[in-house]
mmCIF file of C-alpha atoms in Angstrom:
data_model
loop_
_atom_site.group_PDB
_atom_site.id
_atom_site.type_symbol
_atom_site.label_atom_id
_atom_site.label_comp_id
_atom_site.label_asym_id
_atom_site.label_seq_id
_atom_site.Cartn_x
_atom_site.Cartn_y
_atom_site.Cartn_z
ATOM 1 C CA MET A 1 0.000 0.000 0.000
ATOM 2 C CA ILE A 2 1.207 3.460 -0.883
ATOM 3 C CA ASP A 3 0.924 6.101 1.777
ATOM 4 C CA PRO A 4 -1.940 8.447 0.705
ATOM 5 C CA GLN A 5 0.256 11.386 1.582
ATOM 6 C CA LEU A 6 2.618 10.364 -1.247
ATOM 7 C CA HIS A 7 -0.083 10.447 -3.949
ATOM 8 C CA PRO A 8 0.308 14.202 -4.662
ATOM 9 C CA LEU A 9 4.072 13.763 -4.981
ATOM 10 C CA LEU A 10 3.701 10.817 -7.372
ATOM 11 C CA GLU A 11 1.200 12.689 -9.505
ATOM 12 C CA SER A 12 3.519 15.690 -9.656
ATOM 13 C CA ALA A 13 6.453 13.450 -10.644
ATOM 14 C CA GLN A 14 4.365 11.846 -13.417
ATOM 15 C CA ARG A 15 3.468 15.274 -14.814
ATOM 16 C CA VAL A 16 7.140 16.283 -14.827
ATOM 17 C CA LEU A 17 8.119 13.070 -16.636
ATOM 18 C CA ALA A 18 5.374 13.593 -19.206
ATOM 19 C CA GLN A 19 6.663 17.109 -19.894
ATOM 20 C CA LEU A 20 10.225 15.816 -20.239
ATOM 21 C CA GLU A 21 9.134 13.107 -22.677
ATOM 22 C CA ALA A 22 7.432 15.737 -24.827
ATOM 23 C CA TRP A 23 10.739 17.579 -25.172
ATOM 24 C CA LEU A 24 12.805 14.499 -25.933
ATOM 25 C CA PRO A 25 13.274 13.583 -29.632
ATOM 26 C CA PRO A 26 11.403 10.467 -30.723
ATOM 27 C CA ALA A 27 13.277 7.207 -30.889
ATOM 28 C CA PRO A 28 14.867 6.539 -34.297
ATOM 29 C CA PRO A 29 12.969 4.137 -36.537
ATOM 30 C CA PRO A 30 14.229 0.552 -36.891
ATOM 31 C CA THR A 31 16.685 -0.021 -39.718
ATOM 32 C CA ASN A 32 15.228 -1.442 -42.923
ATOM 33 C CA TRP A 33 17.970 -3.938 -43.714
ATOM 34 C CA ALA A 34 16.278 -4.886 -46.998
ATOM 35 C CA ALA A 35 17.169 -1.494 -48.533
ATOM 36 C CA ARG A 36 20.195 -1.036 -50.792
ATOM 37 C CA ALA A 37 21.047 2.562 -49.932
ATOM 38 C CA TYR A 38 20.829 4.670 -46.786
ATOM 39 C CA ARG A 39 21.421 8.189 -45.562
ATOM 40 C CA TRP A 40 22.829 8.690 -42.097
ATOM 41 C CA ARG A 41 20.427 10.926 -40.190
ATOM 42 C CA ARG A 42 20.876 12.626 -36.847
ATOM 43 C CA ARG A 43 18.402 14.117 -34.391
ATOM 44 C CA GLY A 44 20.030 15.438 -31.267
ATOM 45 C CA ALA A 45 22.349 12.779 -29.891
ATOM 46 C CA ARG A 46 20.665 9.966 -31.853
ATOM 47 C CA GLY A 47 21.571 8.781 -35.312
ATOM 48 C CA TRP A 48 20.077 6.138 -37.595
ATOM 49 C CA LEU A 49 20.218 4.672 -41.091
ATOM 50 C CA ASP A 50 17.383 6.120 -43.156
ATOM 51 C CA ALA A 51 16.579 3.848 -46.115
ATOM 52 C CA VAL A 52 16.468 5.554 -49.528
ATOM 53 C CA ALA A 53 13.145 4.674 -51.123
ATOM 54 C CA ARG A 54 14.036 5.771 -54.672
ATOM 55 C CA ILE A 55 17.657 5.541 -55.765
ATOM 56 C CA ALA A 56 18.715 7.885 -58.568
ATOM 57 C CA PRO A 57 19.661 5.546 -61.440
ATOM 58 C CA MET A 58 23.161 5.586 -62.893
ATOM 59 C CA HIS A 59 24.597 2.862 -65.118
ATOM 60 C CA MET A 60 28.224 2.181 -65.964
ATOM 61 C CA ASP A 61 27.517 2.692 -69.667
ATOM 62 C CA ASP A 62 26.288 6.228 -68.933
ATOM 63 C CA LEU A 63 29.748 7.249 -67.712
ATOM 64 C CA ARG A 64 31.957 8.010 -70.674
ATOM 65 C CA HIS A 65 35.606 8.978 -71.151
ATOM 66 C CA ILE A 66 36.630 7.880 -67.656
ATOM 67 C CA GLU A 67 37.433 4.291 -68.601
ATOM 68 C CA ARG A 68 40.600 4.041 -66.503
ATOM 69 C CA GLN A 69 38.816 5.285 -63.383
ATOM 70 C CA LYS A 70 35.842 2.963 -64.018
ATOM 71 C CA ALA A 71 38.109 -0.055 -64.378
ATOM 72 C CA ALA A 72 40.041 0.755 -61.194
ATOM 73 C CA ILE A 73 37.026 1.284 -58.943
ATOM 74 C CA GLU A 74 35.195 -1.720 -60.407
ATOM 75 C CA ARG A 75 38.207 -3.946 -59.733
ATOM 76 C CA ASN A 76 38.476 -2.650 -56.159
ATOM 77 C CA THR A 77 34.738 -3.046 -55.487
ATOM 78 C CA LEU A 78 34.655 -6.582 -56.859
ATOM 79 C CA ALA A 79 37.583 -7.558 -54.645
ATOM 80 C CA PHE A 80 35.697 -6.099 -51.669
ATOM 81 C CA LEU A 81 32.543 -8.070 -52.506
ATOM 82 C CA ARG A 82 34.515 -11.302 -52.796
ATOM 83 C CA GLY A 83 36.188 -10.863 -49.425
ATOM 84 C CA LYS A 84 39.588 -10.050 -50.901
ATOM 85 C CA PRO A 85 41.821 -7.152 -49.807
ATOM 86 C CA ALA A 86 40.430 -3.814 -51.030
ATOM 87 C CA ASN A 87 41.261 -0.150 -50.519
ATOM 88 C CA ASN A 88 39.368 2.908 -49.387
ATOM 89 C CA VAL A 89 38.983 5.225 -52.378
ATOM 90 C CA LEU A 90 39.491 8.975 -52.788
ATOM 91 C CA MET A 91 38.310 10.533 -56.067
ATOM 92 C CA THR A 92 39.520 14.049 -56.802
ATOM 93 C CA GLY A 93 39.556 16.406 -59.745
ATOM 94 C CA ALA A 94 37.399 18.461 -62.054
ATOM 95 C CA ARG A 95 33.789 19.026 -61.073
ATOM 96 C CA GLY A 96 31.031 17.275 -62.982
ATOM 97 C CA THR A 97 33.248 14.543 -64.424
ATOM 98 C CA GLY A 98 31.490 11.574 -62.829
ATOM 99 C CA LYS A 99 33.059 11.064 -59.410
ATOM 100 C CA SER A 100 29.889 10.665 -57.348
ATOM 101 C CA SER A 101 28.041 9.111 -60.318
ATOM 102 C CA LEU A 102 30.660 6.376 -60.398
ATOM 103 C CA VAL A 103 29.833 5.387 -56.813
ATOM 104 C CA ARG A 104 26.126 5.220 -57.655
ATOM 105 C CA ALA A 105 26.966 3.115 -60.695
ATOM 106 C CA MET A 106 28.748 0.613 -58.434
ATOM 107 C CA LEU A 107 25.546 0.189 -56.447
ATOM 108 C CA ASP A 108 23.565 -0.285 -59.664
ATOM 109 C CA ALA A 109 26.040 -2.883 -60.919
ATOM 110 C CA PHE A 110 26.579 -4.869 -57.717
ATOM 111 C CA GLY A 111 23.515 -4.294 -55.540
ATOM 112 C CA GLU A 112 22.258 -7.767 -56.395
ATOM 113 C CA GLU A 113 25.527 -9.201 -55.059
ATOM 114 C CA GLY A 114 25.091 -7.654 -51.616
ATOM 115 C CA LEU A 115 26.682 -4.232 -52.057
ATOM 116 C CA ARG A 116 25.081 -1.489 -49.975
ATOM 117 C CA LEU A 117 25.672 2.273 -49.876
ATOM 118 C CA ILE A 118 25.545 4.601 -46.860
ATOM 119 C CA GLU A 119 25.715 8.318 -47.655
ATOM 120 C CA VAL A 120 27.158 10.409 -44.839
ATOM 121 C CA ASP A 121 27.372 14.208 -44.777
ATOM 122 C CA LYS A 122 30.702 15.767 -43.972
ATOM 123 C CA SER A 123 29.211 17.268 -40.805
ATOM 124 C CA ASP A 124 28.407 13.755 -39.540
ATOM 125 C CA MET A 125 31.806 12.182 -40.114
ATOM 126 C CA GLY A 126 32.319 12.148 -36.365
ATOM 127 C CA ASP A 127 29.651 9.393 -36.245
ATOM 128 C CA LEU A 128 31.711 6.955 -38.334
ATOM 129 C CA GLY A 129 32.459 4.767 -35.339
ATOM 130 C CA GLN A 130 28.758 4.536 -34.488
ATOM 131 C CA ILE A 131 27.871 3.653 -38.088
ATOM 132 C CA ILE A 132 30.520 0.948 -38.307
ATOM 133 C CA GLU A 133 29.357 -0.538 -35.007
ATOM 134 C CA LEU A 134 25.760 -0.579 -36.280
ATOM 135 C CA ILE A 135 26.598 -2.608 -39.411
ATOM 136 C CA ALA A 136 29.152 -4.886 -37.760
ATOM 137 C CA GLY A 137 28.282 -8.515 -38.300
ATOM 138 C CA ARG A 138 25.874 -7.852 -41.175
ATOM 139 C CA PRO A 139 26.328 -10.174 -44.193
ATOM 140 C CA GLU A 140 26.130 -7.298 -46.704
ATOM 141 C CA ARG A 141 29.137 -5.276 -47.852
ATOM 142 C CA TYR A 142 28.854 -1.559 -47.126
ATOM 143 C CA ILE A 143 30.424 1.448 -48.825
ATOM 144 C CA ILE A 144 30.288 4.566 -46.664
ATOM 145 C CA PHE A 145 30.158 7.411 -49.165
ATOM 146 C CA CYS A 146 30.907 11.093 -48.542
ATOM 147 C CA ASP A 147 30.501 13.494 -51.460
ATOM 148 C CA ASP A 148 32.472 16.753 -51.728
ATOM 149 C CA LEU A 149 34.585 15.890 -48.713
ATOM 150 C CA SER A 150 36.835 18.618 -47.336
ATOM 151 C CA PHE A 151 37.618 19.977 -43.915
ATOM 152 C CA GLU A 152 38.265 23.382 -42.458
ATOM 153 C CA GLU A 153 40.464 24.063 -39.477
ATOM 154 C CA GLY A 154 39.251 22.452 -36.249
ATOM 155 C CA GLU A 155 36.403 20.333 -37.646
ATOM 156 C CA PRO A 156 35.902 17.228 -35.452
ATOM 157 C CA GLY A 157 35.106 14.849 -38.331
ATOM 158 C CA TYR A 158 38.700 15.105 -39.544
ATOM 159 C CA LYS A 159 40.105 13.142 -36.615
ATOM 160 C CA ALA A 160 37.317 10.534 -36.769
ATOM 161 C CA LEU A 161 37.885 9.858 -40.453
ATOM 162 C CA LYS A 162 41.636 9.703 -40.037
ATOM 163 C CA SER A 163 41.282 7.167 -37.235
ATOM 164 C CA VAL A 164 38.853 4.929 -39.140
ATOM 165 C CA LEU A 165 40.899 4.937 -42.337
ATOM 166 C CA ASP A 166 44.145 3.757 -40.815
ATOM 167 C CA GLY A 167 45.301 4.432 -37.322
ATOM 168 C CA SER A 168 42.762 3.230 -34.801
ATOM 169 C CA LEU A 169 43.460 0.306 -32.509
ATOM 170 C CA ALA A 170 40.024 -1.107 -33.381
ATOM 171 C CA ALA A 171 39.690 -2.475 -36.918
ATOM 172 C CA PRO A 172 36.683 -1.094 -38.861
ATOM 173 C CA GLY A 173 35.582 -4.567 -39.998
ATOM 174 C CA ASP A 174 35.935 -6.375 -43.298
ATOM 175 C CA ASN A 175 32.418 -5.465 -44.499
ATOM 176 C CA VAL A 176 32.961 -1.702 -44.843
ATOM 177 C CA LEU A 177 34.972 0.636 -47.084
ATOM 178 C CA ILE A 178 34.992 4.413 -47.391
ATOM 179 C CA TYR A 179 34.608 6.050 -50.818
ATOM 180 C CA ALA A 180 34.925 9.847 -50.920
ATOM 181 C CA THR A 181 34.980 12.556 -53.562
ATOM 182 C CA SER A 182 36.643 15.926 -53.214
ATOM 183 C CA ASN A 183 37.801 18.890 -55.250
ATOM 184 C CA ARG A 184 40.782 19.130 -52.891
ATOM 185 C CA ARG A 185 43.417 16.476 -53.255
ATOM 186 C CA HIS A 186 44.564 16.899 -49.667
ATOM 187 C CA LEU A 187 41.045 17.489 -48.249
ATOM 188 C CA MET A 188 42.078 20.524 -46.173
ATOM 189 C CA PRO A 189 43.032 24.092 -47.089
ATOM 190 C CA GLU A 190 46.714 24.945 -47.214
ATOM 191 C CA TYR A 191 48.097 28.422 -46.604
ATOM 192 C CA MET A 192 51.288 30.193 -47.556
ATOM 193 C CA ARG A 193 51.977 31.003 -43.908
ATOM 194 C CA GLU A 194 52.450 27.277 -43.214
ATOM 195 C CA ASN A 195 55.588 27.325 -45.331
ATOM 196 C CA LEU A 196 57.191 29.712 -42.840
ATOM 197 C CA ALA A 197 57.950 26.645 -40.744
ATOM 198 C CA ALA A 198 60.098 25.158 -43.510
ATOM 199 C CA GLN A 199 63.859 24.950 -43.031
ATOM 200 C CA HIS A 200 66.209 25.639 -45.936
ATOM 201 C CA GLN A 201 69.399 23.620 -45.779
ATOM 202 C CA ALA A 202 72.702 24.383 -47.512
ATOM 203 C CA ASP A 203 72.164 21.541 -49.978
ATOM 204 C CA GLY A 204 68.812 23.002 -51.076
ATOM 205 C CA GLU A 205 66.640 20.402 -49.355
ATOM 206 C CA ILE A 206 63.314 21.699 -48.012
ATOM 207 C CA HIS A 207 61.619 20.176 -44.972
ATOM 208 C CA PRO A 208 57.923 21.146 -44.872
ATOM 209 C CA GLY A 209 56.405 22.144 -41.579
ATOM 210 C CA GLU A 210 54.592 19.588 -39.481
ATOM 211 C CA THR A 211 51.259 21.315 -40.136
ATOM 212 C CA VAL A 212 51.515 20.576 -43.845
ATOM 213 C CA GLU A 213 52.488 16.971 -43.138
ATOM 214 C CA GLU A 214 49.442 16.530 -40.905
ATOM 215 C CA LYS A 215 47.106 17.686 -43.670
ATOM 216 C CA ILE A 216 48.657 15.504 -46.342
ATOM 217 C CA SER A 217 48.540 12.441 -44.077
ATOM 218 C CA LEU A 218 44.733 12.228 -44.254
ATOM 219 C CA SER A 219 44.514 11.790 -48.013
ATOM 220 C CA GLU A 220 47.423 9.343 -47.921
ATOM 221 C CA ARG A 221 45.342 6.996 -45.772
ATOM 222 C CA PHE A 222 43.099 6.316 -48.762
ATOM 223 C CA GLY A 223 44.687 3.352 -50.502
ATOM 224 C CA LEU A 224 43.346 4.147 -53.979
ATOM 225 C CA TRP A 225 43.463 7.627 -55.513
ATOM 226 C CA LEU A 226 41.561 8.331 -58.717
ATOM 227 C CA SER A 227 42.015 11.638 -60.528
ATOM 228 C CA PHE A 228 39.427 13.095 -62.895
ATOM 229 C CA TYR A 229 40.248 15.658 -65.583
ATOM 230 C CA PRO A 230 38.240 18.179 -67.652
ATOM 231 C CA PHE A 231 36.772 16.799 -70.868
ATOM 232 C CA SER A 232 37.890 17.891 -74.317
ATOM 233 C CA GLN A 233 35.368 19.445 -76.689
ATOM 234 C CA ASP A 234 34.954 16.175 -78.592
ATOM 235 C CA ASP A 235 34.445 14.241 -75.367
ATOM 236 C CA TYR A 236 31.856 16.765 -74.207
ATOM 237 C CA LEU A 237 29.924 16.535 -77.480
ATOM 238 C CA ASP A 238 30.019 12.743 -77.327
ATOM 239 C CA ILE A 239 28.485 12.846 -73.836
ATOM 240 C CA VAL A 240 25.832 15.281 -75.065
ATOM 241 C CA GLY A 241 25.013 12.864 -77.892
ATOM 242 C CA HIS A 242 24.736 9.946 -75.480
ATOM 243 C CA TRP A 243 22.210 11.725 -73.258
ATOM 244 C CA LEU A 244 20.244 13.109 -76.213
ATOM 245 C CA GLU A 245 19.928 9.580 -77.560
ATOM 246 C CA ALA A 246 18.799 8.408 -74.112
ATOM 247 C CA HIS A 247 16.064 11.078 -74.225
ATOM 248 C CA GLY A 248 14.798 9.834 -77.590
ATOM 249 C CA CYS A 249 16.565 12.149 -80.065
ATOM 250 C CA ASP A 250 17.406 10.781 -83.519
ATOM 251 C CA PRO A 251 20.846 11.249 -85.183
ATOM 252 C CA ASP A 252 19.725 14.292 -87.199
ATOM 253 C CA ASN A 253 18.396 15.962 -84.067
ATOM 254 C CA ILE A 254 21.639 15.224 -82.228
ATOM 255 C CA ALA A 255 23.688 16.764 -85.081
ATOM 256 C CA GLN A 256 21.561 19.914 -84.976
ATOM 257 C CA ALA A 257 22.245 20.295 -81.259
ATOM 258 C CA ARG A 258 26.033 20.565 -81.658
ATOM 259 C CA THR A 259 26.359 24.357 -81.942
ATOM 260 C CA GLU A 260 23.907 25.090 -79.147
ATOM 261 C CA ALA A 261 25.599 22.496 -76.933
ATOM 262 C CA LEU A 262 28.924 24.327 -77.327
ATOM 263 C CA GLN A 263 27.283 27.672 -76.565
ATOM 264 C CA TRP A 264 25.664 26.141 -73.473
ATOM 265 C CA ALA A 265 29.064 24.947 -72.215
ATOM 266 C CA LEU A 266 30.640 28.350 -72.944
ATOM 267 C CA GLU A 267 27.977 30.134 -70.905
ATOM 268 C CA ARG A 268 28.453 27.705 -68.022
ATOM 269 C CA GLY A 269 32.227 27.909 -68.171
ATOM 270 C CA SER A 270 32.558 24.127 -68.144
ATOM 271 C CA ARG A 271 32.526 21.158 -70.521
ATOM 272 C CA SER A 272 31.710 18.657 -67.810
ATOM 273 C CA GLY A 273 29.514 15.607 -67.997
ATOM 274 C CA ARG A 274 27.041 17.288 -65.662
ATOM 275 C CA VAL A 275 26.714 20.281 -67.998
ATOM 276 C CA ALA A 276 26.298 17.924 -70.970
ATOM 277 C CA ARG A 277 23.441 16.112 -69.277
ATOM 278 C CA GLN A 278 21.749 19.358 -68.276
ATOM 279 C CA PHE A 279 21.904 20.599 -71.858
ATOM 280 C CA ALA A 280 20.507 17.312 -73.155
ATOM 281 C CA ARG A 281 17.501 17.615 -70.860
ATOM 282 C CA ASP A 282 16.830 21.159 -72.030
ATOM 283 C CA TRP A 283 17.224 20.319 -75.735
ATOM 284 C CA ALA A 284 15.116 17.167 -75.549
ATOM 285 C CA ALA A 285 12.337 19.014 -73.744
ATOM 286 C CA ARG A 286 12.175 21.531 -76.592
ATOM 287 C CA HIS A 287 12.660 19.245 -79.608
ATOM 288 C CA VAL A 288 11.327 15.774 -78.815
#
């Protein structure tokens, strides 16, 4: 029996708990392990894998004039799927040349074989340990993907990524790799003032400052580097033709689009694959 004098206190405590529960974020939903792609979401201190309902399609045949890069990442991904040694991958270079599209194409090509993709924002890279722990023991093979990865001074995700790549006492597991794209080869800004720490010896040898070495060490922890370069005019027009054909344009229509496609690229200041696809959408909408 509860002392009647305690009833008011218990009722007051229940009201306080109800108010606290209203302020707390809801529990994350259970993970849909049947999905092929996820986004890492965070609400307060809680994070979860949010299944992607509709995956943007991208096929290997849609990526043109990056054959060397396609072959390298396909070879690495296949080795990963088969339980063989594989490397984390850093893709750097010109914008719009197919870096992130290549990762999506890997999922399209090998999703049936158990490949899964987890997209993580740069701001959430500090959660890498939590993500790896969540998928530990799963039979699928996971690529943690970060697009446009770069860090500014003092960002916490830098240390977390560096530790997971190569340097932590705890192994990340054999069912996870990290694929990242960046416009910066060394992932962090470098400043002229950092060279003030360099020492010039009599024999001409230069020893960079330790700050520069620290920045370079992050990108060096990716085992496979793939560089992407701007497309030539002919390559750009070939990509335009590919996407126009995909949108139902006939050869005569594609030939007529040549001059306008070049003007489109000139106005955008880029002959990238992304610009080519954007032009193809615009042209097809007006002529098909």
